[in-house]
Short mmCIF file of C-alpha atoms and ligand atoms in Angstrom, two decimals:
data_model
loop_
_atom_site.label_atom_id
_atom_site.label_comp_id
_atom_site.label_asym_id
_atom_site.label_seq_id
_atom_site.Cartn_x
_atom_site.Cartn_y
_atom_site.Cartn_z
CA MET A 166 16.97 -104.68 -15.83
CA SER A 167 17.13 -101.02 -14.95
CA ALA A 168 19.82 -99.52 -12.75
CA SER A 169 19.34 -99.43 -9.01
CA LEU A 170 21.27 -98.11 -6.03
CA ARG A 171 20.55 -98.87 -2.43
CA VAL A 172 22.20 -96.88 0.35
CA ALA A 173 23.06 -99.34 3.13
CA SER A 174 23.33 -98.18 6.72
CA THR A 175 24.56 -101.45 8.24
CA VAL A 176 27.02 -104.17 7.27
CA GLU A 177 24.16 -106.72 7.41
CA GLU A 178 22.14 -104.74 4.89
CA ALA A 179 25.19 -104.37 2.63
CA VAL A 180 26.13 -108.07 2.59
CA HIS A 181 22.48 -108.95 1.98
CA GLU A 182 22.54 -106.72 -1.11
CA LEU A 183 25.86 -108.26 -2.22
CA ALA A 184 24.37 -111.74 -1.88
CA ALA A 185 21.57 -110.60 -4.18
CA GLY A 186 24.11 -109.56 -6.82
CA ALA A 187 24.81 -105.90 -6.05
CA ARG A 188 28.32 -104.38 -6.35
CA PRO A 189 29.56 -102.07 -3.58
CA VAL A 190 30.50 -98.44 -4.12
CA ALA A 191 32.36 -96.49 -1.43
CA GLY A 192 34.00 -93.24 -2.60
CA GLY A 193 33.45 -94.14 -6.25
CA THR A 194 36.88 -92.72 -7.20
CA ASP A 195 37.77 -95.95 -8.98
CA LEU A 196 34.38 -97.45 -9.82
CA VAL A 197 32.55 -94.34 -11.04
CA VAL A 198 35.65 -92.71 -12.53
CA GLY A 199 36.44 -95.97 -14.37
CA ALA A 200 32.94 -95.96 -15.84
CA ARG A 201 33.36 -92.34 -16.95
CA GLN A 202 36.66 -93.29 -18.62
CA GLY A 203 34.92 -96.15 -20.41
CA LYS A 204 36.89 -98.93 -18.66
CA ALA A 205 33.74 -100.76 -17.57
CA PRO A 206 30.13 -99.65 -17.39
CA LEU A 207 28.70 -99.07 -13.93
CA PRO A 208 27.14 -102.22 -12.49
CA GLN A 209 23.36 -102.24 -12.85
CA ARG A 210 22.80 -103.01 -9.22
CA LEU A 211 24.78 -100.97 -6.70
CA VAL A 212 24.91 -100.83 -2.93
CA ALA A 213 26.41 -97.65 -1.55
CA ILE A 214 28.30 -98.37 1.67
CA HIS A 215 29.49 -94.85 2.54
CA ARG A 216 26.88 -94.44 5.30
CA ILE A 217 27.89 -97.49 7.35
CA GLU A 218 29.18 -95.84 10.53
CA LYS A 219 30.98 -98.96 11.76
CA LEU A 220 33.22 -99.00 8.68
CA ARG A 221 34.35 -95.40 9.16
CA ARG A 222 36.20 -96.03 12.40
CA ILE A 223 39.94 -95.98 12.87
CA ALA A 224 41.05 -97.23 16.26
CA ALA A 225 44.56 -97.41 17.67
CA HIS A 226 45.14 -99.90 20.46
CA ASP A 227 48.37 -100.55 22.35
CA GLN A 228 49.60 -103.12 19.90
CA SER A 229 47.45 -102.69 16.81
CA LEU A 230 45.58 -100.41 14.48
CA ARG A 231 42.17 -101.28 13.04
CA MET A 232 41.06 -99.33 10.02
CA GLY A 233 37.45 -99.60 8.86
CA ALA A 234 37.05 -100.07 5.10
CA LEU A 235 35.74 -96.51 4.71
CA VAL A 236 38.70 -94.77 6.31
CA THR A 237 39.98 -92.31 3.71
CA HIS A 238 43.49 -91.61 2.49
CA ALA A 239 43.26 -88.15 4.12
CA GLU A 240 42.35 -89.66 7.48
CA LEU A 241 45.16 -92.22 7.28
CA ALA A 242 47.75 -89.63 6.26
CA ALA A 243 46.77 -87.44 9.23
CA ASN A 244 46.55 -90.23 11.81
CA PRO A 245 49.33 -89.95 14.45
CA THR A 246 49.70 -93.73 14.87
CA VAL A 247 50.00 -94.22 11.11
CA ARG A 248 52.57 -91.44 10.82
CA SER A 249 54.74 -92.61 13.71
CA ARG A 250 54.39 -96.40 13.64
CA LEU A 251 53.28 -97.26 10.08
CA THR A 252 55.10 -94.45 8.30
CA ALA A 253 55.21 -96.21 4.91
CA LEU A 254 51.41 -96.14 4.87
CA ALA A 255 51.43 -92.39 5.55
CA ASP A 256 54.00 -91.96 2.73
CA ALA A 257 51.55 -93.76 0.45
CA CYS A 258 48.24 -92.15 1.44
CA VAL A 259 49.46 -88.57 1.40
CA ILE A 260 50.46 -88.79 -2.29
CA VAL A 261 47.23 -90.32 -3.59
CA GLY A 262 45.56 -88.15 -6.26
CA SER A 263 44.33 -84.75 -5.17
CA HIS A 264 42.69 -83.40 -2.02
CA ALA A 265 39.36 -84.56 -3.42
CA THR A 266 40.69 -88.07 -4.11
CA ARG A 267 42.14 -88.32 -0.62
CA ALA A 268 38.95 -86.99 0.99
CA PHE A 269 36.68 -89.57 -0.69
CA GLY A 270 38.96 -92.46 -1.73
CA THR A 271 38.90 -95.24 0.88
CA ILE A 272 41.38 -97.88 1.96
CA GLY A 273 38.82 -100.60 1.24
CA GLY A 274 38.28 -99.31 -2.29
CA ASN A 275 42.01 -98.99 -2.89
CA LEU A 276 42.64 -102.64 -1.95
CA MET A 277 39.56 -104.11 -3.61
CA ASN A 278 40.20 -102.24 -6.86
CA ALA A 279 43.45 -104.25 -6.88
CA SER A 280 45.45 -102.05 -9.22
CA PRO A 281 49.09 -103.24 -9.41
CA ALA A 282 49.94 -99.53 -9.01
CA MET A 283 47.78 -98.91 -5.93
CA GLU A 284 49.51 -96.94 -3.24
CA THR A 285 48.50 -98.69 0.01
CA GLY A 286 49.21 -102.29 -1.05
CA GLY A 287 53.02 -102.30 -0.66
CA PRO A 288 53.03 -100.76 2.82
CA LEU A 289 50.18 -102.99 4.04
CA LEU A 290 51.87 -106.09 2.60
CA CYS A 291 55.21 -105.31 4.24
CA LEU A 292 53.54 -104.46 7.56
CA ASP A 293 51.78 -107.87 7.57
CA ALA A 294 48.28 -106.39 7.46
CA THR A 295 45.24 -108.62 7.25
CA VAL A 296 41.74 -107.80 6.04
CA ALA A 297 38.40 -108.96 7.40
CA LEU A 298 35.96 -110.10 4.72
CA ARG A 299 32.28 -110.70 5.45
CA SER A 300 29.48 -112.17 3.42
CA ALA A 301 25.91 -113.09 4.30
CA SER A 302 27.16 -116.61 5.05
CA GLY A 303 30.23 -115.91 7.18
CA ALA A 304 33.44 -114.03 7.86
CA ARG A 305 37.14 -114.70 7.32
CA ARG A 306 40.46 -112.94 7.58
CA VAL A 307 43.17 -113.03 4.91
CA GLY A 308 46.60 -111.49 4.42
CA ILE A 309 47.29 -108.94 1.68
CA ALA A 310 49.32 -111.40 -0.43
CA GLU A 311 46.39 -113.81 -0.32
CA LEU A 312 43.90 -111.08 -1.20
CA LEU A 313 45.58 -109.69 -4.32
CA ALA A 314 45.20 -112.05 -7.27
CA GLY A 315 46.07 -109.97 -10.35
CA PRO A 316 45.37 -106.66 -12.06
CA GLY A 317 41.88 -105.68 -10.91
CA GLN A 318 41.39 -109.06 -9.27
CA THR A 319 41.15 -110.21 -5.67
CA THR A 320 40.45 -113.60 -4.14
CA ALA A 321 37.41 -112.15 -2.36
CA ALA A 322 34.14 -113.57 -3.62
CA PRO A 323 31.80 -111.07 -5.29
CA ASP A 324 29.47 -111.24 -2.29
CA GLU A 325 32.21 -110.47 0.25
CA LEU A 326 32.53 -107.05 1.81
CA LEU A 327 35.90 -105.85 3.08
CA GLU A 328 35.11 -104.71 6.62
CA GLU A 329 38.43 -103.66 8.07
CA VAL A 330 42.18 -103.69 7.70
CA TYR A 331 44.15 -104.83 10.74
CA VAL A 332 47.83 -104.17 11.43
CA ALA A 333 49.81 -105.30 14.46
CA LEU A 334 52.08 -102.35 15.29
CA PRO A 335 55.75 -103.21 14.70
CA PRO A 336 58.30 -102.52 17.47
CA THR A 337 58.91 -98.78 17.90
CA ASP A 338 62.46 -98.99 16.52
CA THR A 339 61.15 -100.18 13.13
CA GLY A 340 61.54 -97.83 10.16
CA SER A 341 59.40 -98.02 7.05
CA SER A 342 58.97 -96.10 3.83
CA TYR A 343 57.14 -96.10 0.52
CA VAL A 344 58.70 -94.35 -2.47
CA ARG A 345 57.15 -93.97 -5.89
CA LEU A 346 58.66 -92.60 -9.05
CA GLU A 347 56.46 -89.92 -10.50
CA TYR A 348 56.69 -87.57 -13.44
CA ARG A 349 54.91 -84.82 -11.57
CA ARG A 350 54.16 -84.18 -7.95
CA ALA A 351 50.39 -84.67 -7.77
CA MET A 352 47.52 -86.44 -9.52
CA GLU A 353 49.97 -89.13 -10.49
CA ILE A 354 49.84 -92.89 -10.66
CA ALA A 355 52.99 -94.74 -9.63
CA VAL A 356 55.25 -95.44 -12.61
CA VAL A 357 57.06 -97.77 -10.23
CA GLY A 358 57.13 -97.91 -6.44
CA ALA A 359 58.92 -99.68 -3.62
CA THR A 360 58.25 -100.26 0.06
CA ALA A 361 60.85 -101.09 2.71
CA VAL A 362 60.47 -102.01 6.38
CA ILE A 363 63.65 -102.31 8.43
CA ARG A 364 64.60 -102.97 12.04
CA PHE A 365 68.14 -103.10 13.39
CA ASP A 366 69.67 -105.17 16.15
CA GLY A 367 72.70 -103.07 17.02
CA ASP A 368 74.19 -102.00 13.69
CA ARG A 369 72.93 -105.02 11.73
CA ILE A 370 69.51 -105.40 10.12
CA ALA A 371 67.44 -107.97 12.02
CA HIS A 372 64.18 -107.64 10.09
CA ALA A 373 63.61 -106.53 6.51
CA ARG A 374 60.67 -106.41 4.17
CA VAL A 375 60.75 -105.15 0.59
CA ALA A 376 57.86 -104.99 -1.87
CA ILE A 377 57.40 -103.68 -5.38
CA THR A 378 54.54 -101.66 -6.85
CA ALA A 379 53.56 -101.33 -10.53
CA LEU A 380 56.29 -103.80 -11.40
CA ALA A 381 54.31 -107.04 -11.58
CA PRO A 382 50.69 -108.20 -12.01
CA THR A 383 50.24 -107.71 -8.27
CA ILE A 384 52.14 -105.90 -5.60
CA ARG A 385 54.57 -108.48 -4.26
CA ARG A 386 57.36 -108.98 -1.78
CA VAL A 387 60.93 -109.64 -2.95
CA PRO A 388 62.36 -112.31 -0.62
CA ASP A 389 65.84 -112.15 -2.24
CA ALA A 390 66.07 -108.44 -1.47
CA GLU A 391 64.98 -109.04 2.11
CA ALA A 392 67.58 -111.79 2.51
CA ALA A 393 70.30 -109.49 1.13
CA LEU A 394 69.45 -106.88 3.75
CA VAL A 395 69.16 -109.06 6.85
CA GLY A 396 72.52 -109.21 8.66
CA SER A 397 73.88 -106.25 6.71
CA ASP A 398 74.48 -102.69 7.90
CA ALA A 399 72.05 -101.31 5.25
CA GLY A 400 75.09 -99.79 3.53
CA THR A 401 75.53 -99.09 -0.16
CA GLU A 402 76.66 -102.61 -1.02
CA ALA A 403 73.72 -104.39 0.62
CA ALA A 404 71.29 -101.87 -0.84
CA GLN A 405 72.79 -102.47 -4.32
CA ILE A 406 72.34 -106.23 -4.02
CA ALA A 407 68.79 -105.77 -2.75
CA ALA A 408 68.01 -103.34 -5.57
CA ARG A 409 69.31 -105.82 -8.14
CA ALA A 410 67.06 -108.49 -6.60
CA VAL A 411 64.15 -106.07 -6.96
CA ALA A 412 64.90 -105.59 -10.66
CA ALA A 413 65.20 -109.35 -11.14
CA ALA A 414 61.82 -109.92 -9.48
CA SER A 415 60.14 -107.29 -11.67
CA GLU A 416 58.09 -108.20 -14.72
CA PRO A 417 56.60 -104.84 -15.63
CA ILE A 418 54.35 -104.00 -18.53
CA SER A 419 55.07 -101.41 -21.20
CA ASP A 420 52.34 -98.83 -21.48
CA ILE A 421 51.80 -95.19 -22.30
CA ARG A 422 53.42 -94.18 -19.00
CA ALA A 423 56.69 -96.10 -19.30
CA SER A 424 58.38 -98.93 -21.15
CA SER A 425 59.06 -102.18 -19.39
CA ARG A 426 62.85 -101.58 -19.62
CA TYR A 427 62.55 -98.14 -18.10
CA ARG A 428 60.38 -99.47 -15.27
CA THR A 429 62.93 -102.20 -14.51
CA ALA A 430 65.78 -99.67 -14.52
CA MET A 431 63.87 -97.34 -12.20
CA ALA A 432 62.91 -100.22 -9.91
CA THR A 433 66.48 -100.27 -8.62
CA VAL A 434 66.37 -96.52 -8.01
CA VAL A 435 63.16 -96.48 -5.98
CA ALA A 436 64.21 -99.62 -4.10
CA ARG A 437 67.51 -98.01 -3.05
CA ARG A 438 65.69 -94.87 -1.95
CA ALA A 439 63.03 -96.78 -0.01
CA ILE A 440 65.69 -98.85 1.76
CA ALA A 441 67.75 -95.76 2.62
CA VAL A 442 64.76 -93.91 4.07
CA ALA A 443 63.48 -96.92 6.04
CA ALA A 444 66.96 -97.52 7.49
CA ALA A 445 67.34 -93.86 8.45
CA ARG A 446 63.93 -93.85 10.11
CA ALA A 447 64.79 -97.07 11.96
CA LYS A 448 67.82 -95.24 13.36
CA GLY A 449 65.55 -92.46 14.60
CA GLU A 450 66.19 -89.91 11.87
CA ASP A 451 63.25 -87.70 11.06
CA ILE A 452 62.72 -88.10 7.32
CA PRO A 453 59.55 -86.17 6.47
CA VAL A 454 56.44 -87.77 4.94
CA PRO A 455 56.15 -88.36 2.01
CA ALA A 456 59.41 -90.22 1.43
CA SER A 457 58.95 -89.82 -2.35
CA THR A 458 59.62 -86.10 -2.03
CA ALA A 459 62.14 -86.39 0.78
CA SER A 460 64.24 -88.84 -1.24
CA GLY A 461 64.39 -86.90 -4.47
CA GLY A 462 61.19 -87.11 -6.51
CA GLY A 463 61.98 -87.67 -10.18
CA PRO A 464 64.58 -89.84 -11.91
CA ARG A 465 68.14 -89.24 -10.81
CA MET B 128 14.38 -95.95 -13.33
CA ARG B 129 14.44 -92.64 -11.51
CA VAL B 130 14.01 -92.66 -7.76
CA ALA B 131 12.81 -89.93 -5.43
CA ALA B 132 15.65 -88.31 -3.48
CA THR B 133 16.22 -85.00 -1.76
CA LEU B 134 19.47 -83.11 -2.19
CA LYS B 135 20.49 -80.24 0.06
CA VAL B 136 22.42 -77.72 -2.01
CA ASN B 137 23.64 -74.40 -0.62
CA GLY B 138 21.29 -74.83 2.32
CA THR B 139 18.14 -75.44 0.25
CA LEU B 140 16.37 -78.82 0.06
CA TYR B 141 15.48 -79.96 -3.46
CA PRO B 142 13.12 -82.94 -3.86
CA LEU B 143 14.19 -84.60 -7.11
CA GLU B 144 13.76 -87.72 -9.21
CA ILE B 145 17.25 -89.07 -9.81
CA GLU B 146 18.53 -91.80 -12.12
CA PRO B 147 20.71 -94.22 -10.04
CA HIS B 148 23.75 -93.80 -12.30
CA ALA B 149 23.44 -89.99 -12.54
CA SER B 150 26.33 -87.91 -11.32
CA LEU B 151 25.98 -85.20 -8.71
CA LEU B 152 27.14 -82.73 -11.38
CA ARG B 153 24.30 -83.68 -13.73
CA ALA B 154 21.67 -83.53 -10.99
CA VAL B 155 22.83 -80.09 -9.83
CA ARG B 156 23.29 -78.55 -13.29
CA GLU B 157 20.37 -80.11 -15.14
CA GLN B 158 17.75 -80.57 -12.43
CA ILE B 159 18.52 -77.77 -9.99
CA ALA B 160 19.83 -75.45 -12.72
CA LEU B 161 22.89 -74.33 -10.77
CA THR B 162 25.44 -74.17 -13.58
CA GLY B 163 28.44 -72.74 -11.72
CA ALA B 164 30.20 -76.11 -11.52
CA LYS B 165 31.47 -77.11 -14.99
CA GLU B 166 31.92 -80.34 -16.86
CA GLY B 167 35.51 -80.47 -18.10
CA CYS B 168 37.12 -83.88 -18.45
CA ASP B 169 34.20 -85.81 -16.91
CA ASP B 170 36.55 -88.23 -15.15
CA SER B 171 38.03 -86.41 -12.14
CA GLU B 172 41.26 -85.15 -13.69
CA CYS B 173 40.51 -81.45 -14.16
CA GLY B 174 38.52 -80.32 -11.10
CA ALA B 175 36.19 -77.94 -12.97
CA CYS B 176 33.18 -79.79 -11.49
CA MET B 177 34.27 -79.56 -7.87
CA MET B 178 31.71 -78.98 -5.14
CA LEU B 179 31.98 -79.29 -1.39
CA LEU B 180 30.34 -82.37 0.09
CA ASP B 181 30.13 -82.04 3.86
CA GLY B 182 32.93 -79.49 3.55
CA GLU B 183 35.33 -81.63 1.48
CA PRO B 184 36.06 -81.04 -2.21
CA VAL B 185 34.52 -83.70 -4.44
CA ASN B 186 34.75 -84.22 -8.20
CA SER B 187 30.99 -84.13 -8.74
CA CYS B 188 31.20 -85.43 -12.33
CA SER B 189 32.21 -88.82 -10.98
CA TYR B 190 30.22 -88.90 -7.75
CA LEU B 191 26.83 -90.56 -7.71
CA ALA B 192 24.07 -88.06 -6.95
CA LEU B 193 22.24 -90.58 -4.76
CA GLN B 194 25.32 -90.83 -2.50
CA ALA B 195 24.93 -87.13 -1.70
CA GLN B 196 21.53 -87.60 -0.05
CA GLY B 197 21.41 -86.41 3.55
CA ARG B 198 24.62 -84.41 3.16
CA GLU B 199 25.50 -80.76 2.66
CA VAL B 200 26.38 -79.90 -0.94
CA THR B 201 27.96 -76.50 -1.58
CA THR B 202 28.52 -75.18 -5.10
CA VAL B 203 30.36 -72.03 -6.11
CA GLU B 204 27.00 -70.21 -6.00
CA GLY B 205 26.84 -70.97 -2.27
CA LEU B 206 30.21 -69.49 -1.28
CA ALA B 207 28.67 -66.08 -0.54
CA PRO B 208 25.13 -64.70 -0.16
CA PRO B 209 23.44 -63.86 -3.51
CA GLY B 210 24.89 -60.73 -5.06
CA GLU B 211 27.94 -60.76 -2.78
CA LEU B 212 31.46 -62.13 -3.07
CA SER B 213 33.52 -63.93 -0.44
CA ASP B 214 36.93 -62.49 0.44
CA LEU B 215 38.45 -65.28 -1.65
CA GLN B 216 36.33 -64.42 -4.69
CA ARG B 217 37.31 -60.76 -4.34
CA ALA B 218 40.96 -61.73 -4.07
CA PHE B 219 40.69 -63.72 -7.34
CA LEU B 220 39.53 -60.52 -9.05
CA GLU B 221 42.18 -58.34 -7.41
CA HIS B 222 45.07 -60.70 -8.18
CA GLY B 223 44.08 -61.61 -11.76
CA GLY B 224 43.12 -65.13 -10.75
CA VAL B 225 40.45 -65.33 -13.46
CA GLN B 226 41.20 -65.57 -17.18
CA CYS B 227 38.68 -67.56 -19.24
CA GLY B 228 36.92 -68.48 -15.98
CA PHE B 229 36.19 -72.14 -16.72
CA CYS B 230 38.35 -73.50 -13.90
CA THR B 231 37.40 -70.73 -11.47
CA PRO B 232 34.46 -72.45 -9.69
CA GLY B 233 36.57 -75.53 -8.97
CA MET B 234 39.57 -73.45 -7.91
CA LEU B 235 37.38 -71.49 -5.51
CA ILE B 236 35.94 -74.69 -4.05
CA SER B 237 39.38 -76.28 -3.48
CA ALA B 238 40.78 -73.07 -2.01
CA THR B 239 37.74 -72.57 0.23
CA ALA B 240 38.23 -76.07 1.67
CA LEU B 241 41.93 -75.38 2.20
CA LEU B 242 41.34 -72.06 3.95
CA ARG B 243 38.87 -73.66 6.36
CA ARG B 244 41.56 -75.97 7.70
CA PRO B 245 43.40 -74.75 10.78
CA GLY B 246 46.64 -72.82 10.30
CA THR B 247 47.95 -70.54 7.58
CA PRO B 248 48.91 -72.50 4.45
CA SER B 249 52.32 -72.01 2.83
CA GLU B 250 52.66 -71.51 -0.92
CA GLU B 251 53.63 -75.19 -1.21
CA GLU B 252 50.45 -76.18 0.63
CA VAL B 253 48.32 -73.94 -1.59
CA ARG B 254 49.82 -75.50 -4.72
CA THR B 255 49.25 -79.01 -3.30
CA ALA B 256 45.64 -78.16 -2.44
CA LEU B 257 45.01 -76.92 -5.98
CA ALA B 258 46.82 -79.83 -7.67
CA GLY B 259 43.50 -81.39 -8.70
CA ASN B 260 42.37 -78.24 -10.52
CA LEU B 261 43.72 -77.59 -13.98
CA CYS B 262 43.75 -74.10 -15.52
CA ARG B 263 44.07 -74.32 -19.29
CA CYS B 264 45.02 -70.64 -19.44
CA THR B 265 47.86 -71.61 -17.07
CA GLY B 266 47.01 -68.63 -14.91
CA TYR B 267 48.27 -70.33 -11.78
CA GLU B 268 50.36 -67.45 -10.42
CA GLY B 269 47.40 -65.13 -9.98
CA ILE B 270 45.32 -67.90 -8.46
CA VAL B 271 48.00 -68.91 -5.96
CA ASN B 272 48.66 -65.27 -5.07
CA ALA B 273 44.96 -64.70 -4.43
CA VAL B 274 44.71 -67.69 -2.09
CA LEU B 275 47.89 -66.70 -0.26
CA ALA B 276 46.62 -63.14 0.18
CA VAL B 277 43.41 -64.40 1.79
CA ALA B 278 45.34 -66.86 3.97
CA ARG B 279 47.50 -64.00 5.22
CA SER B 280 44.63 -61.60 5.77
CA ARG B 281 42.65 -64.18 7.71
CA SER B 282 45.61 -64.86 9.97
CA GLU B 283 45.73 -61.12 10.79
CA PRO B 284 42.18 -60.50 12.01
CA LEU B 285 42.59 -56.74 12.51
CA GLU B 286 44.20 -56.22 9.16
CA SER B 287 41.48 -58.15 7.33
CA ALA B 288 38.73 -56.34 9.23
CA ARG B 289 40.20 -53.11 7.90
CA THR B 290 40.44 -54.24 4.27
CA ARG B 291 36.91 -55.60 4.44
CA GLY B 292 35.83 -52.14 5.52
CA ALA B 293 34.35 -53.49 8.75
C1 FAD C 289 42.17 -88.33 -10.06
C2 FAD C 289 42.46 -89.63 -9.37
C3 FAD C 289 43.72 -89.85 -8.85
C4 FAD C 289 44.01 -91.05 -8.18
N1 FAD C 289 45.25 -91.23 -7.68
C5 FAD C 289 45.56 -92.39 -7.06
C6 FAD C 289 46.86 -92.60 -6.52
O1 FAD C 289 47.72 -91.72 -6.59
N2 FAD C 289 47.13 -93.79 -5.92
C7 FAD C 289 46.18 -94.76 -5.79
O2 FAD C 289 46.47 -95.81 -5.21
N3 FAD C 289 44.93 -94.59 -6.27
C8 FAD C 289 44.61 -93.44 -6.91
N4 FAD C 289 43.35 -93.27 -7.41
C9 FAD C 289 42.39 -94.38 -7.33
C10 FAD C 289 41.37 -94.31 -6.18
O3 FAD C 289 41.16 -92.99 -5.76
C11 FAD C 289 41.78 -95.13 -4.95
O4 FAD C 289 42.03 -96.45 -5.31
C12 FAD C 289 40.70 -95.13 -3.85
O5 FAD C 289 41.25 -95.58 -2.65
C13 FAD C 289 39.48 -95.97 -4.18
O6 FAD C 289 38.55 -95.92 -3.09
P1 FAD C 289 36.99 -95.67 -3.33
O7 FAD C 289 36.34 -95.73 -2.01
O8 FAD C 289 36.76 -94.44 -4.12
O9 FAD C 289 36.63 -96.95 -4.22
P2 FAD C 289 35.36 -97.25 -5.12
O10 FAD C 289 35.55 -96.65 -6.45
O11 FAD C 289 34.12 -96.94 -4.38
O12 FAD C 289 35.51 -98.83 -5.23
C14 FAD C 289 36.61 -99.44 -5.91
C15 FAD C 289 36.36 -100.93 -6.07
O13 FAD C 289 36.37 -101.61 -4.81
C16 FAD C 289 35.11 -102.17 -4.51
N5 FAD C 289 34.90 -101.87 -3.09
C17 FAD C 289 34.94 -100.65 -2.48
N6 FAD C 289 34.81 -100.77 -1.15
C18 FAD C 289 34.68 -102.10 -0.90
C19 FAD C 289 34.52 -102.87 0.29
N7 FAD C 289 34.50 -102.30 1.51
N8 FAD C 289 34.40 -104.22 0.18
C20 FAD C 289 34.43 -104.82 -1.04
N9 FAD C 289 34.60 -104.14 -2.19
C21 FAD C 289 34.73 -102.81 -2.13
C22 FAD C 289 34.12 -101.54 -5.47
O14 FAD C 289 33.05 -102.40 -5.78
C23 FAD C 289 35.01 -101.27 -6.66
O15 FAD C 289 35.14 -102.43 -7.44
C24 FAD C 289 43.01 -92.06 -8.07
C25 FAD C 289 41.73 -91.82 -8.58
C26 FAD C 289 41.46 -90.62 -9.23
C27 FAD C 289 40.08 -90.40 -9.76
#
């Protein structure tokens, strides 16, 4: 069979192509780049979805934000609702790749590529996002934890298109952050990363979410860290206990970028930083985006 | 199998026959014979292949040519009318922003996109905007100085009118 590419202009057309065995391409910054790097050859049959107007929309409502699958990292990082209410997601999107990567890389592609090091997964997981999946035979909605199955793997069927990401906006006094450890400031993939979402009731934490990035086969929450934070004042002691829980929940790989032991050691560092920034933001402090830079950058 | 597709590059429409897996870089260099954009790493790390797609910098080595149909592609050749240089290109010459020249087309594309955004970029913002463009001669100082000089001159309209000789 020779290669083919169809440019879809509607969701219906796209899911019809998927049902016939085509693979979707959005910005191509994972799919086409991966093929160039020799990870996997380009699928023979492609459906380009970048022209589907409906999937480009980002719409803030009173209580929620709906992000079409084609919304780019640049658009998310610049969106006022994302910056003020879903700050961890802004922290994540603004540090993705280069200007070119952010201009063409999409949120749908980031999630569906399912890299354990992907930037948006931790924030979306901790903010209880859901995604809408559609195929020629129906539609369903799943949470991020349900979607991510392993490195490069999701629970979406091959004929399902990710249509949108939905987040209910947390109360305004919620603080969130995403911090990644990086060896240089740009064009970097997370060596390890951590997300924290915190809300206080008085001077005690009433709600806490913590997730780890590039530390396990999928991005995952760390319930023991969350439990250590709830009821605490987010002080050094609670943050230490939470950070130790993060290290305990980590099962990182060793690769060219870092050894497993180094990743586990650094997990505690990024977790402490993410918790500190989220707590400060919850208290109304203005910690600039991205938190990775604001909280120190490299190893310390 | 090649399919018929029209690409609009630097304002000109080119009817082409394009292989579905072909990159935008290959189509523009090999079929349109505009060789300003370079192939460096061929996987989006180095930025030598950058073009503007609807005004945004794209790594054309890893972008499918067929996805550029119906959109505006600008290569380094399109940054100024034939035989002329843009203020940014002139600044690269004045500030020693060109050494071997291989990264220059991509640098110019990234910087052009940056300078079209509202506001005057800081040095930090210039360095961030150029983070996806590698210069193997490591001539970053001259490049950054050139972009900053243009940013400043454009924010002072009278001043820049004078230096342009207008
Ligand atoms: C130089 C460089 C730097 C990068 N830096 C980072 C970084 O710092 N952090 C980070 O997280 N990522 C990074 N990336 C990876 C990539 O840019 C992002 O993951 C991006 O969001 C992918 O989006 P895309 O639209 O380009 O995906 P594509 O490559 O088009 O698609 C990726 C995968 O998802 C599938 N897909 C796409 N859209 C849909 C959909 N709507 N429904 C179903 N399946 C779909 C495709 O079939 C494919 O399998 C980088 C990439 C490059 C080249």
